[in-house]
Short mmCIF file of C-alpha atoms in Angstrom, two decimals:
data_model
loop_
_atom_site.label_atom_id
_atom_site.label_comp_id
_atom_site.label_asym_id
_atom_site.label_seq_id
_atom_site.Cartn_x
_atom_site.Cartn_y
_atom_site.Cartn_z
CA MET B 1 11.32 24.94 23.06
CA LEU B 2 14.77 24.70 24.60
CA ALA B 3 13.83 21.63 26.57
CA LYS B 4 12.58 19.95 23.42
CA GLN B 5 15.87 20.57 21.63
CA ASN B 6 17.81 19.12 24.53
CA GLN B 7 15.64 16.08 24.41
CA ARG B 8 16.24 15.62 20.73
CA GLN B 9 19.98 15.88 21.16
CA HIS B 10 19.77 13.34 23.91
CA TYR B 11 18.12 10.78 21.63
CA MET B 12 20.32 11.42 18.63
CA PRO B 13 22.92 8.67 19.26
CA PHE B 14 20.14 6.08 19.62
CA LYS B 15 18.69 7.08 16.29
CA TYR B 16 21.98 6.42 14.52
CA THR B 17 22.43 3.12 16.33
CA PHE B 18 19.14 1.91 14.89
CA GLN B 19 20.10 3.06 11.43
CA ILE B 20 23.38 1.17 11.62
CA ILE B 21 21.60 -1.99 12.78
CA TYR B 22 19.12 -1.55 9.98
CA VAL B 23 21.85 -1.29 7.35
CA LEU B 24 23.69 -4.28 8.82
CA LEU B 25 20.52 -6.32 8.69
CA LEU B 26 19.99 -5.30 5.11
CA LEU B 27 23.48 -6.40 4.20
CA THR B 28 23.42 -9.71 6.05
CA ASN B 29 19.95 -10.88 5.27
CA SER B 30 18.32 -9.85 2.05
CA SER B 31 14.98 -11.38 3.04
CA PHE B 32 14.81 -8.58 5.57
CA LEU B 33 13.76 -6.51 2.60
CA LEU B 34 10.47 -8.31 2.82
CA ALA B 35 10.02 -7.82 6.56
CA GLN B 36 6.58 -6.50 5.75
CA PRO B 37 4.53 -9.31 4.24
CA TYR B 38 2.28 -8.14 1.45
CA ALA B 39 -0.24 -9.75 -0.88
CA PHE B 40 0.14 -8.53 -4.47
CA ILE B 41 -3.25 -8.73 -6.17
CA THR B 42 -3.49 -8.27 -9.94
CA ASN B 43 -6.59 -6.31 -10.94
CA GLN B 44 -6.89 -7.41 -14.53
CA LEU B 45 -9.67 -5.01 -15.53
CA ASP B 46 -8.17 -2.00 -13.74
CA ASN B 47 -4.61 -2.50 -15.01
CA SER B 48 -3.27 -2.32 -11.49
CA ILE B 49 -1.81 -4.22 -8.55
CA ALA B 50 -3.41 -3.80 -5.13
CA VAL B 51 -0.82 -4.21 -2.38
CA VAL B 52 -2.44 -5.64 0.76
CA ASP B 53 -0.57 -5.44 4.06
CA VAL B 54 -1.41 -8.90 5.38
CA ALA B 55 -0.79 -7.83 8.99
CA THR B 56 -3.70 -5.38 8.87
CA ASN B 57 -5.50 -6.62 5.74
CA GLN B 58 -5.58 -3.09 4.34
CA VAL B 59 -4.74 -2.06 0.80
CA ILE B 60 -1.78 0.24 1.33
CA LYS B 61 -1.06 1.05 -2.30
CA THR B 62 -2.33 0.48 -5.82
CA ILE B 63 0.38 0.26 -8.49
CA ALA B 64 -0.54 0.90 -12.15
CA VAL B 65 0.62 -1.94 -14.44
CA VAL B 66 -0.50 -1.91 -18.07
CA GLY B 67 -1.38 -4.99 -20.15
CA LYS B 68 -4.20 -6.64 -18.14
CA PRO B 69 -2.09 -8.14 -15.33
CA VAL B 70 -2.96 -11.74 -14.40
CA GLY B 71 -0.10 -13.80 -12.97
CA VAL B 72 2.04 -13.07 -9.91
CA ALA B 73 5.27 -14.60 -8.66
CA VAL B 74 7.09 -13.30 -5.59
CA ASN B 75 10.86 -13.73 -5.59
CA HIS B 76 11.27 -14.32 -1.85
CA ARG B 77 15.06 -14.11 -2.08
CA LEU B 78 15.46 -10.94 -4.10
CA GLY B 79 12.48 -8.97 -2.85
CA LYS B 80 10.97 -8.63 -6.31
CA VAL B 81 7.54 -9.40 -7.66
CA TYR B 82 6.94 -10.47 -11.27
CA ILE B 83 3.59 -9.70 -12.85
CA SER B 84 2.56 -11.35 -16.12
CA THR B 85 0.64 -9.13 -18.52
CA PRO B 86 -1.12 -11.14 -21.27
CA GLU B 87 -1.82 -8.00 -23.28
CA GLY B 88 1.37 -6.23 -22.29
CA ASP B 89 3.89 -8.35 -24.13
CA GLY B 90 5.76 -9.94 -21.20
CA PHE B 91 6.04 -9.21 -17.51
CA ALA B 92 6.55 -6.30 -15.15
CA VAL B 93 9.03 -6.26 -12.26
CA ILE B 94 8.00 -4.61 -9.01
CA ASP B 95 10.29 -3.89 -6.10
CA ALA B 96 8.65 -5.38 -3.02
CA GLN B 97 10.05 -2.70 -0.75
CA SER B 98 9.62 0.55 -2.67
CA LEU B 99 6.44 -0.83 -4.30
CA GLN B 100 7.47 0.72 -7.63
CA GLN B 101 7.69 -0.92 -11.01
CA THR B 102 11.39 -1.12 -11.85
CA ASN B 103 11.44 -3.04 -15.15
CA HIS B 104 9.46 -4.50 -17.97
CA VAL B 105 10.67 -7.65 -19.70
CA THR B 106 9.47 -8.49 -23.20
CA VAL B 107 8.55 -12.11 -23.76
CA GLY B 108 6.18 -12.04 -26.75
CA GLY B 109 2.85 -13.82 -27.19
CA ALA B 110 0.55 -13.76 -24.18
CA SER B 111 2.20 -14.37 -20.82
CA VAL B 112 -0.10 -15.89 -18.20
CA GLY B 113 1.53 -18.36 -15.79
CA ILE B 114 4.65 -17.11 -13.99
CA ALA B 115 6.89 -18.62 -11.32
CA VAL B 116 10.27 -18.27 -9.60
CA SER B 117 12.65 -21.06 -8.59
CA PRO B 118 12.96 -21.39 -4.78
CA ASP B 119 16.60 -20.20 -4.94
CA GLY B 120 15.33 -17.00 -6.56
CA GLN B 121 17.66 -17.30 -9.54
CA ARG B 122 15.30 -18.06 -12.39
CA ILE B 123 11.97 -16.70 -13.58
CA PHE B 124 9.62 -18.87 -15.65
CA VAL B 125 6.94 -17.43 -17.93
CA ALA B 126 4.35 -19.53 -19.76
CA ASP B 127 3.04 -18.34 -23.08
CA TRP B 128 -0.60 -19.21 -23.67
CA TYR B 129 -0.52 -19.03 -27.49
CA GLU B 130 3.03 -19.94 -28.38
CA ASN B 131 3.05 -23.11 -26.25
CA SER B 132 6.35 -22.19 -24.66
CA VAL B 133 7.96 -21.47 -21.30
CA SER B 134 10.65 -18.78 -21.30
CA ILE B 135 13.29 -18.91 -18.59
CA PHE B 136 14.96 -15.69 -17.43
CA ASN B 137 17.91 -15.00 -15.17
CA SER B 138 16.53 -12.97 -12.25
CA ALA B 139 19.82 -11.11 -11.71
CA ASP B 140 19.96 -9.42 -15.14
CA LEU B 141 16.52 -10.33 -16.56
CA GLU B 142 18.16 -11.90 -19.61
CA LEU B 143 16.55 -14.84 -21.44
CA ILE B 144 18.30 -18.13 -20.66
CA LYS B 145 16.17 -20.52 -22.66
CA LYS B 146 12.82 -20.86 -24.37
CA LEU B 147 11.27 -24.32 -24.06
CA ILE B 148 8.50 -25.70 -26.24
CA VAL B 149 5.89 -27.40 -24.07
CA GLY B 150 2.30 -28.65 -24.49
CA LYS B 151 -0.73 -26.64 -25.61
CA SER B 152 -1.67 -23.49 -23.68
CA PRO B 153 0.73 -23.84 -20.75
CA SER B 154 -0.66 -22.19 -17.61
CA GLY B 155 0.36 -23.14 -14.05
CA LEU B 156 4.10 -23.46 -13.31
CA VAL B 157 6.01 -24.64 -10.25
CA VAL B 158 9.66 -25.51 -9.51
CA SER B 159 10.85 -28.28 -7.16
CA PRO B 160 12.46 -27.31 -3.80
CA ASP B 161 15.89 -28.40 -5.10
CA ASN B 162 15.45 -26.19 -8.20
CA ARG B 163 15.96 -29.22 -10.44
CA TRP B 164 12.50 -29.76 -11.92
CA LEU B 165 9.98 -27.50 -13.55
CA TYR B 166 6.35 -28.63 -13.69
CA VAL B 167 3.95 -27.23 -16.29
CA ALA B 168 0.19 -27.64 -16.69
CA ASN B 169 -0.60 -27.90 -20.41
CA ARG B 170 -4.21 -26.83 -20.33
CA MET B 171 -5.41 -27.78 -23.81
CA ASP B 172 -3.51 -31.10 -23.76
CA ASP B 173 -4.95 -32.17 -20.38
CA THR B 174 -1.42 -32.98 -19.23
CA LEU B 175 1.29 -32.13 -16.74
CA SER B 176 4.95 -32.12 -17.79
CA GLN B 177 8.08 -32.50 -15.69
CA ILE B 178 11.10 -30.73 -17.20
CA ASP B 179 14.73 -31.25 -16.20
CA LEU B 180 16.24 -27.80 -15.59
CA ARG B 181 19.79 -29.08 -16.18
CA SER B 182 19.23 -30.54 -19.65
CA PHE B 183 16.06 -28.52 -20.44
CA LYS B 184 14.45 -31.76 -21.61
CA ILE B 185 10.95 -33.00 -20.82
CA ARG B 186 11.29 -36.03 -18.56
CA ASN B 187 7.64 -37.03 -18.18
CA THR B 188 4.26 -35.98 -19.49
CA THR B 189 1.14 -37.41 -17.88
CA LYS B 190 -2.57 -37.06 -18.60
CA VAL B 191 -4.54 -35.54 -15.75
CA GLY B 192 -8.15 -34.29 -15.65
CA ALA B 193 -9.59 -32.00 -18.30
CA HIS B 194 -7.93 -28.59 -18.69
CA PRO B 195 -5.50 -28.37 -15.77
CA PHE B 196 -4.79 -24.73 -14.86
CA GLY B 197 -3.25 -24.06 -11.43
CA ILE B 198 -0.72 -26.49 -9.93
CA ILE B 199 1.01 -26.71 -6.55
CA LEU B 200 3.83 -28.78 -5.12
CA ASP B 201 4.42 -29.61 -1.45
CA LYS B 202 7.56 -28.35 0.31
CA LYS B 203 9.37 -31.68 0.09
CA GLY B 204 8.66 -31.97 -3.61
CA GLU B 205 6.78 -35.27 -3.14
CA TYR B 206 3.27 -34.55 -4.33
CA ILE B 207 1.94 -32.32 -7.03
CA TYR B 208 -1.71 -31.26 -7.38
CA SER B 209 -3.52 -29.81 -10.39
CA ALA B 210 -6.88 -28.01 -10.54
CA ASN B 211 -8.72 -29.39 -13.60
CA VAL B 212 -11.13 -26.70 -14.81
CA GLU B 213 -13.30 -28.76 -17.15
CA SER B 214 -13.52 -32.02 -15.18
CA ASN B 215 -14.24 -30.33 -11.84
CA ASP B 216 -11.60 -32.24 -9.94
CA VAL B 217 -8.06 -32.18 -8.58
CA SER B 218 -5.39 -34.61 -9.76
CA VAL B 219 -2.79 -35.83 -7.27
CA LEU B 220 0.49 -37.15 -8.65
CA SER B 221 3.84 -38.24 -7.37
CA ALA B 222 6.17 -35.36 -8.23
CA GLN B 223 9.12 -37.73 -8.69
CA ASN B 224 7.77 -39.45 -11.78
CA LEU B 225 4.31 -37.95 -12.36
CA LYS B 226 2.58 -41.21 -11.44
CA ARG B 227 -1.12 -40.62 -10.85
CA ILE B 228 -2.26 -41.22 -7.29
CA SER B 229 -5.79 -39.93 -7.10
CA ARG B 230 -8.48 -37.68 -8.51
CA ILE B 231 -10.66 -35.75 -6.09
CA LYS B 232 -14.02 -34.27 -7.01
CA VAL B 233 -14.36 -30.57 -6.07
CA GLY B 234 -16.72 -27.71 -7.07
CA GLY B 235 -17.39 -26.08 -10.44
CA ARG B 236 -14.47 -25.03 -12.64
CA PRO B 237 -11.60 -25.30 -10.14
CA TYR B 238 -8.87 -22.77 -10.92
CA ALA B 239 -5.93 -22.76 -8.49
CA LEU B 240 -4.70 -24.29 -5.21
CA ALA B 241 -2.86 -23.51 -1.95
CA LEU B 242 -1.57 -25.65 0.93
CA ALA B 243 -1.84 -24.63 4.60
CA LEU B 244 -1.42 -25.89 8.18
CA ASN B 245 1.80 -27.76 7.55
CA GLU B 246 0.33 -29.04 4.28
CA LYS B 247 -2.44 -30.92 6.08
CA LEU B 248 -5.04 -29.04 4.06
CA LEU B 249 -5.32 -28.18 0.40
CA PHE B 250 -7.58 -25.30 -0.68
CA VAL B 251 -9.01 -25.08 -4.20
CA THR B 252 -10.91 -22.14 -5.73
CA ASN B 253 -14.11 -23.16 -7.54
CA GLN B 254 -14.70 -20.32 -10.03
CA ASP B 255 -18.23 -21.31 -10.91
CA ASP B 256 -19.55 -21.98 -7.39
CA ASN B 257 -18.12 -19.02 -5.45
CA THR B 258 -16.60 -21.54 -3.05
CA VAL B 259 -13.27 -22.92 -1.93
CA SER B 260 -12.98 -26.70 -1.54
CA VAL B 261 -10.94 -27.94 1.41
CA ILE B 262 -9.14 -31.27 0.93
CA ASP B 263 -7.51 -33.35 3.66
CA THR B 264 -4.13 -34.28 2.15
CA GLN B 265 -3.95 -37.46 4.27
CA THR B 266 -7.25 -38.99 3.21
CA LEU B 267 -7.38 -37.13 -0.13
CA LYS B 268 -11.05 -36.36 0.48
CA GLU B 269 -12.91 -33.07 0.27
CA ILE B 270 -13.91 -32.21 3.83
CA SER B 271 -15.56 -28.83 3.37
CA GLN B 272 -16.67 -26.12 0.96
CA ILE B 273 -16.40 -22.54 2.14
CA GLU B 274 -18.41 -19.77 0.52
CA VAL B 275 -16.21 -16.88 -0.71
CA GLY B 276 -16.71 -14.08 -3.29
CA GLU B 277 -17.89 -14.47 -6.90
CA LYS B 278 -15.51 -16.07 -9.39
CA PRO B 279 -12.73 -16.97 -6.94
CA GLU B 280 -9.46 -17.45 -8.83
CA GLY B 281 -5.95 -16.83 -7.43
CA ILE B 282 -5.16 -18.33 -4.01
CA SER B 283 -2.08 -18.13 -1.72
CA THR B 284 -1.23 -18.85 1.90
CA HIS B 285 0.07 -16.23 4.35
CA SER B 286 3.55 -16.85 5.79
CA ASP B 287 1.82 -17.75 9.09
CA ASP B 288 0.72 -20.91 7.24
CA ARG B 289 -2.78 -20.40 8.64
CA HIS B 290 -4.55 -17.70 6.65
CA VAL B 291 -5.47 -18.32 3.02
CA TYR B 292 -6.08 -15.41 0.63
CA ILE B 293 -8.44 -15.71 -2.33
CA ALA B 294 -8.89 -13.18 -5.17
CA ASN B 295 -12.52 -12.92 -6.37
CA TRP B 296 -12.60 -11.77 -10.00
CA PHE B 297 -16.29 -10.84 -10.24
CA ASP B 298 -16.47 -9.00 -6.91
CA GLY B 299 -13.07 -7.30 -7.08
CA THR B 300 -12.28 -8.46 -3.56
CA VAL B 301 -9.97 -10.72 -1.59
CA THR B 302 -11.42 -13.18 0.92
CA VAL B 303 -9.29 -14.30 3.87
CA ILE B 304 -9.97 -17.77 5.30
CA ASP B 305 -8.73 -19.06 8.64
CA ALA B 306 -7.56 -22.60 7.84
CA GLN B 307 -7.96 -23.63 11.47
CA THR B 308 -11.63 -22.74 11.79
CA LEU B 309 -12.42 -23.05 8.07
CA SER B 310 -14.28 -19.76 8.17
CA VAL B 311 -14.05 -16.43 6.39
CA VAL B 312 -12.39 -13.83 8.60
CA GLU B 313 -12.12 -10.87 6.22
CA THR B 314 -13.16 -9.50 2.85
CA ILE B 315 -10.95 -6.78 1.35
CA GLU B 316 -11.91 -4.50 -1.58
CA THR B 317 -9.06 -4.67 -4.08
CA GLY B 318 -10.12 -3.59 -7.60
CA ASP B 319 -11.91 -4.69 -10.75
CA GLY B 320 -11.08 -8.15 -12.02
CA SER B 321 -8.88 -9.37 -9.14
CA ARG B 322 -7.17 -12.48 -10.44
CA ALA B 323 -3.77 -13.00 -8.73
CA PHE B 324 -2.82 -16.27 -10.41
CA GLY B 325 0.32 -17.59 -8.70
CA ASP B 326 2.34 -17.23 -5.49
CA PHE B 327 1.31 -13.72 -4.48
CA ILE B 328 2.21 -13.28 -0.79
CA SER B 329 5.71 -12.17 0.21
CA LYS B 330 7.31 -13.71 3.30
CA MET Q 1 17.91 -0.43 -40.96
CA LYS Q 2 14.70 0.29 -42.78
CA LYS Q 3 14.10 -3.43 -43.22
CA ILE Q 4 14.53 -4.03 -39.52
CA SER Q 5 12.12 -1.34 -38.50
CA LEU Q 6 9.59 -2.59 -41.04
CA LEU Q 7 9.95 -6.07 -39.61
CA ALA Q 8 9.52 -4.70 -36.11
CA LEU Q 9 6.43 -2.83 -37.19
CA PHE Q 10 5.04 -5.95 -38.82
CA LEU Q 11 5.71 -8.02 -35.70
CA PHE Q 12 4.12 -5.39 -33.53
CA LEU Q 13 0.98 -5.23 -35.68
CA PHE Q 14 0.79 -8.98 -35.94
CA SER Q 15 1.09 -9.48 -32.19
CA ALA Q 16 -1.47 -6.77 -31.50
CA ILE Q 17 -3.92 -8.53 -33.80
CA SER Q 18 -3.36 -11.95 -32.27
CA PHE Q 19 -4.04 -10.57 -28.77
CA ALA Q 20 -7.25 -8.97 -29.88
CA HIS Q 21 -8.42 -12.37 -31.06
CA GLY Q 22 -8.06 -14.28 -27.82
CA PRO Q 23 -11.28 -14.75 -25.84
CA VAL Q 24 -11.21 -12.67 -22.66
CA ARG Q 25 -13.89 -12.48 -20.00
CA GLY Q 26 -15.51 -9.04 -19.96
CA LYS Q 27 -17.48 -7.23 -17.29
CA MET Q 28 -20.35 -4.91 -18.12
CA THR Q 29 -21.79 -2.71 -15.37
CA ALA Q 30 -25.08 -0.87 -15.96
CA LYS Q 31 -26.40 1.57 -13.35
CA VAL Q 32 -29.52 3.65 -13.03
CA ALA Q 33 -30.74 5.96 -10.28
CA ILE Q 34 -34.46 5.70 -9.55
CA ASP Q 35 -36.46 8.19 -7.50
CA ALA Q 36 -38.22 5.57 -5.36
CA PRO Q 37 -37.39 3.73 -2.12
CA ALA Q 38 -34.98 0.82 -2.64
CA GLU Q 39 -37.41 -1.65 -1.03
CA GLU Q 40 -40.11 -0.77 -3.55
CA VAL Q 41 -37.77 -1.18 -6.50
CA TRP Q 42 -36.46 -4.48 -5.11
CA ASP Q 43 -40.06 -5.67 -4.71
CA VAL Q 44 -40.54 -5.46 -8.49
CA ILE Q 45 -37.46 -7.49 -9.46
CA LYS Q 46 -36.79 -9.71 -6.44
CA ASN Q 47 -38.58 -12.87 -7.52
CA PHE Q 48 -36.27 -15.05 -9.56
CA ASP Q 49 -39.23 -16.82 -11.16
CA ASP Q 50 -40.86 -13.59 -12.32
CA MET Q 51 -39.15 -11.58 -15.04
CA SER Q 52 -42.38 -9.88 -16.15
CA TRP Q 53 -40.79 -6.49 -15.36
CA HIS Q 54 -38.51 -7.00 -18.39
CA PRO Q 55 -40.30 -6.35 -21.71
CA GLY Q 56 -37.78 -8.49 -23.58
CA ILE Q 57 -38.98 -11.61 -21.72
CA LYS Q 58 -42.34 -13.05 -22.78
CA SER Q 59 -42.66 -15.58 -19.96
CA THR Q 60 -40.73 -17.08 -17.05
CA ASP Q 61 -41.00 -20.70 -15.98
CA GLY Q 62 -39.31 -20.97 -12.58
CA LYS Q 63 -38.54 -23.88 -10.25
CA GLY Q 64 -37.32 -23.53 -6.68
CA GLY Q 65 -38.44 -19.97 -5.92
CA ASN Q 66 -35.68 -17.76 -4.55
CA GLU Q 67 -33.60 -20.57 -3.10
CA LYS Q 68 -30.01 -21.06 -4.20
CA GLY Q 69 -30.06 -23.66 -6.96
CA ALA Q 70 -33.44 -22.53 -8.34
CA THR Q 71 -33.79 -22.46 -12.13
CA ARG Q 72 -35.83 -20.46 -14.61
CA VAL Q 73 -36.49 -20.77 -18.30
CA LEU Q 74 -36.97 -17.40 -19.97
CA THR Q 75 -38.95 -17.42 -23.21
CA LEU Q 76 -38.25 -14.51 -25.56
CA PRO Q 77 -40.85 -12.89 -27.86
CA GLY Q 78 -39.30 -14.68 -30.85
CA GLY Q 79 -39.66 -18.07 -29.17
CA GLY Q 80 -36.02 -18.52 -28.13
CA THR Q 81 -35.23 -19.69 -24.58
CA ILE Q 82 -32.56 -19.00 -21.99
CA THR Q 83 -32.17 -21.28 -18.94
CA GLU Q 84 -30.70 -19.70 -15.83
CA PHE Q 85 -29.51 -20.95 -12.43
CA LEU Q 86 -29.72 -19.00 -9.17
CA LYS Q 87 -26.25 -18.94 -7.59
CA LYS Q 88 -26.77 -16.58 -4.70
CA TYR Q 89 -29.77 -14.81 -3.20
CA ASP Q 90 -29.64 -12.15 -0.46
CA ASP Q 91 -32.93 -10.46 0.36
CA LYS Q 92 -31.31 -8.26 3.02
CA LYS Q 93 -28.70 -6.92 0.63
CA MET Q 94 -31.35 -6.80 -2.11
CA SER Q 95 -29.19 -8.75 -4.54
CA TYR Q 96 -29.10 -11.98 -6.51
CA THR Q 97 -26.55 -13.66 -8.77
CA TYR Q 98 -27.38 -16.06 -11.58
CA LYS Q 99 -25.76 -17.74 -14.54
CA ILE Q 100 -26.91 -18.99 -17.92
CA THR Q 101 -26.77 -22.77 -18.15
CA ASP Q 102 -28.46 -23.32 -21.52
CA MET Q 103 -29.73 -21.39 -24.56
CA SER Q 104 -31.68 -22.21 -27.69
CA ILE Q 105 -29.89 -21.95 -31.03
CA VAL Q 106 -30.93 -19.25 -33.49
CA LYS Q 107 -28.97 -20.55 -36.47
CA THR Q 108 -25.96 -22.55 -37.51
CA ILE Q 109 -23.22 -20.86 -39.52
CA GLN Q 110 -20.16 -22.09 -41.38
CA HIS Q 111 -16.88 -20.79 -39.99
CA SER Q 112 -13.32 -22.09 -40.51
CA GLY Q 113 -14.76 -25.17 -42.16
CA GLN Q 114 -16.94 -26.05 -39.19
CA ASP Q 115 -20.58 -25.70 -38.18
CA GLU Q 116 -20.98 -23.16 -35.41
CA ASP Q 117 -24.22 -22.81 -33.46
CA VAL Q 118 -25.25 -19.24 -32.74
CA PRO Q 119 -27.18 -19.07 -29.45
CA VAL Q 120 -30.00 -16.61 -28.77
CA LEU Q 121 -27.55 -14.49 -26.76
CA ALA Q 122 -24.12 -14.67 -28.40
CA VAL Q 123 -22.11 -15.14 -25.19
CA ASP Q 124 -20.31 -17.88 -23.31
CA ASN Q 125 -20.04 -18.48 -19.56
CA TYR Q 126 -22.47 -15.65 -18.71
CA GLN Q 127 -23.00 -14.63 -15.09
CA GLY Q 128 -25.18 -11.74 -13.93
CA LYS Q 129 -25.90 -9.94 -10.69
CA LEU Q 130 -28.78 -7.59 -9.91
CA THR Q 131 -28.55 -5.31 -6.89
CA VAL Q 132 -30.69 -2.49 -5.51
CA LYS Q 133 -28.99 0.00 -3.22
CA LYS Q 134 -30.33 2.87 -1.15
CA LYS Q 135 -29.17 6.20 -2.49
CA GLY Q 136 -30.40 9.22 -0.53
CA SER Q 137 -34.18 9.00 -0.47
CA GLY Q 138 -34.13 7.05 -3.73
CA SER Q 139 -32.27 4.04 -5.01
CA GLU Q 140 -29.72 2.81 -7.48
CA VAL Q 141 -30.05 -0.40 -9.49
CA ILE Q 142 -26.81 -2.07 -10.53
CA TRP Q 143 -26.83 -4.85 -13.11
CA VAL Q 144 -23.48 -6.53 -13.69
CA ALA Q 145 -22.96 -9.05 -16.49
CA THR Q 146 -19.73 -10.98 -17.03
CA TYR Q 147 -19.22 -13.17 -20.07
CA TYR Q 148 -16.95 -14.31 -22.84
CA ARG Q 149 -17.84 -13.79 -26.49
CA GLY Q 150 -19.72 -16.70 -28.09
CA TYR Q 151 -16.69 -18.07 -29.99
CA MET Q 152 -14.03 -19.50 -27.70
CA ASN Q 153 -11.31 -20.12 -30.32
CA ASN Q 154 -9.21 -17.51 -32.11
CA ASN Q 155 -10.60 -15.46 -35.04
CA PRO Q 156 -14.33 -15.39 -34.30
CA PRO Q 157 -17.06 -14.93 -36.93
CA VAL Q 158 -18.97 -11.63 -36.73
CA GLU Q 159 -22.00 -13.40 -35.22
CA LEU Q 160 -19.92 -14.59 -32.25
CA ASN Q 161 -17.39 -11.82 -31.70
CA GLU Q 162 -16.99 -9.39 -28.80
CA GLU Q 163 -18.78 -6.53 -30.54
CA THR Q 164 -21.89 -8.65 -31.13
CA ALA Q 165 -21.85 -9.99 -27.55
CA ASP Q 166 -21.49 -6.49 -26.08
CA LYS Q 167 -24.24 -5.09 -28.30
CA GLN Q 168 -26.68 -7.84 -27.36
CA VAL Q 169 -25.93 -7.72 -23.63
CA THR Q 170 -26.19 -3.92 -23.62
CA ALA Q 171 -29.61 -4.20 -25.29
CA VAL Q 172 -30.90 -6.71 -22.69
CA LEU Q 173 -29.71 -4.60 -19.76
CA LYS Q 174 -30.92 -1.33 -21.26
CA GLU Q 175 -34.40 -2.63 -22.08
CA GLY Q 176 -34.86 -4.07 -18.58
CA LEU Q 177 -33.55 -1.05 -16.71
CA THR Q 178 -35.51 1.40 -18.87
CA SER Q 179 -38.74 -0.44 -18.14
CA LEU Q 180 -37.94 -0.57 -14.41
CA LEU Q 181 -37.05 3.14 -14.34
CA ASN Q 182 -40.24 4.10 -16.16
CA LYS Q 183 -42.39 2.11 -13.73
CA PHE Q 184 -41.42 4.68 -11.09
CA GLU Q 185 -40.57 7.67 -13.27
CA PRO Q 186 -42.68 7.44 -16.44
CA ALA Q 187 -41.07 10.51 -18.00
CA ALA Q 188 -37.44 9.65 -17.23
CA SER Q 189 -35.11 9.15 -20.17
CA PRO Q 190 -33.09 5.92 -20.58
CA GLU Q 191 -30.14 8.25 -21.24
CA THR Q 192 -29.63 8.35 -17.47
CA ILE Q 193 -28.57 4.68 -17.51
CA THR Q 194 -24.79 4.41 -17.50
CA PHE Q 195 -22.81 1.54 -19.04
CA GLU Q 196 -19.21 0.64 -18.31
CA MET Q 197 -17.48 -2.14 -20.18
CA LYS Q 198 -14.18 -3.58 -18.99
CA ARG Q 199 -12.33 -6.38 -20.70
#
């Protein structure tokens, strides 16, 4: 007993040293808040978010979020996660460290697509019925601007320089490029039928859309929305993710329980990997190698190794796993 | 003040109504415990081209056996047909997944100034999965159906709304599972079948 106490006293100074370092790290580098990378999976039918520790691929917590959560956007700078709730009148804010819901922001209509600018300053929420995108300041969650866009806006993405917002207008079969300085639409281009998910490469050069009704992916120049190619994939493609230094593009095919793999050099489909039923949301781990797919029908997440193009894990998450958006913290 | 709160109430009601009208994919899960070995129960339902265990199906015309990509045309007692496609088949896990690719039309109605076809099952984008699991010395049959209502725009007619879709799907699942249960337990009540609907 006495010996134990002595030992504890002996280690005390070290304990404080670590705490001081910890606090210093917190102050100097806010992304340290997200030291633990997590996947935030919306379970639409369970009204919850399954938090998956992507180091162990275990669900470590399930957070209740009302309003049939669908979309996810991680604010990698602020350590927040925004969850769109189509039947919950806006979006929920979750703290990525405490894993608690901290706020709810009212948007109106039915929020589906949600995104954050790379600098972490602005949140973008697409409204399925009102044909608008609302822009919020991430610091105070106040509305900055509400833009009128095309019909049934869904996927959203912001350029690396935070200058351009891209919107997939599902019912118009178009993509729009919006100037975030003037809030004016710069270009609108026809793509395949019913574009839903979109993704942009890190340099902001190419943008890809998953076209649900035409079973293909459109490739456009992000600069001016010039069409480059259309690539046939599986049935009812939903969303996309890039991996392996953007060499490969992965696309969820809702109707075929597969993921199409596209070589971004040749713009050809090189493989189809079988995953769970009704694969929908898709995001890449910060290791740039493992791709996570939410399977709506099965209530699971499939993990694919982009190097071997094989399934390495299937994780039980909850009913109606959708996770539409950028759902893995860095 | 009163005006504002009335307006707020109106907006709230209005928004609640407009949400209720959007088509959302639902998931129905029906389960029944059967006092018979899982293999024996699976034996009855495992052939994709044989739905004779379901009293609601008059005949099955299948192509491709139990291979992924096989199809079957189900003819109902009233003469209507449903065409289905085999998406996934796993004999080891005693499970298969299928989707509806085509249906015959029962009638055409007028709604919002347009002709709307009412299919024999008032659903859209239907996918089903049948699974038999071991449960103690017996088994459990799980039938999952996911679908949208028949009308994909806002403000559906009664014939193509969620209530109608749910009622019809429940009836199909209940009739099939009751018949399967009574094959092994003739006296068992269909009340033991559980239904869970999530949307």
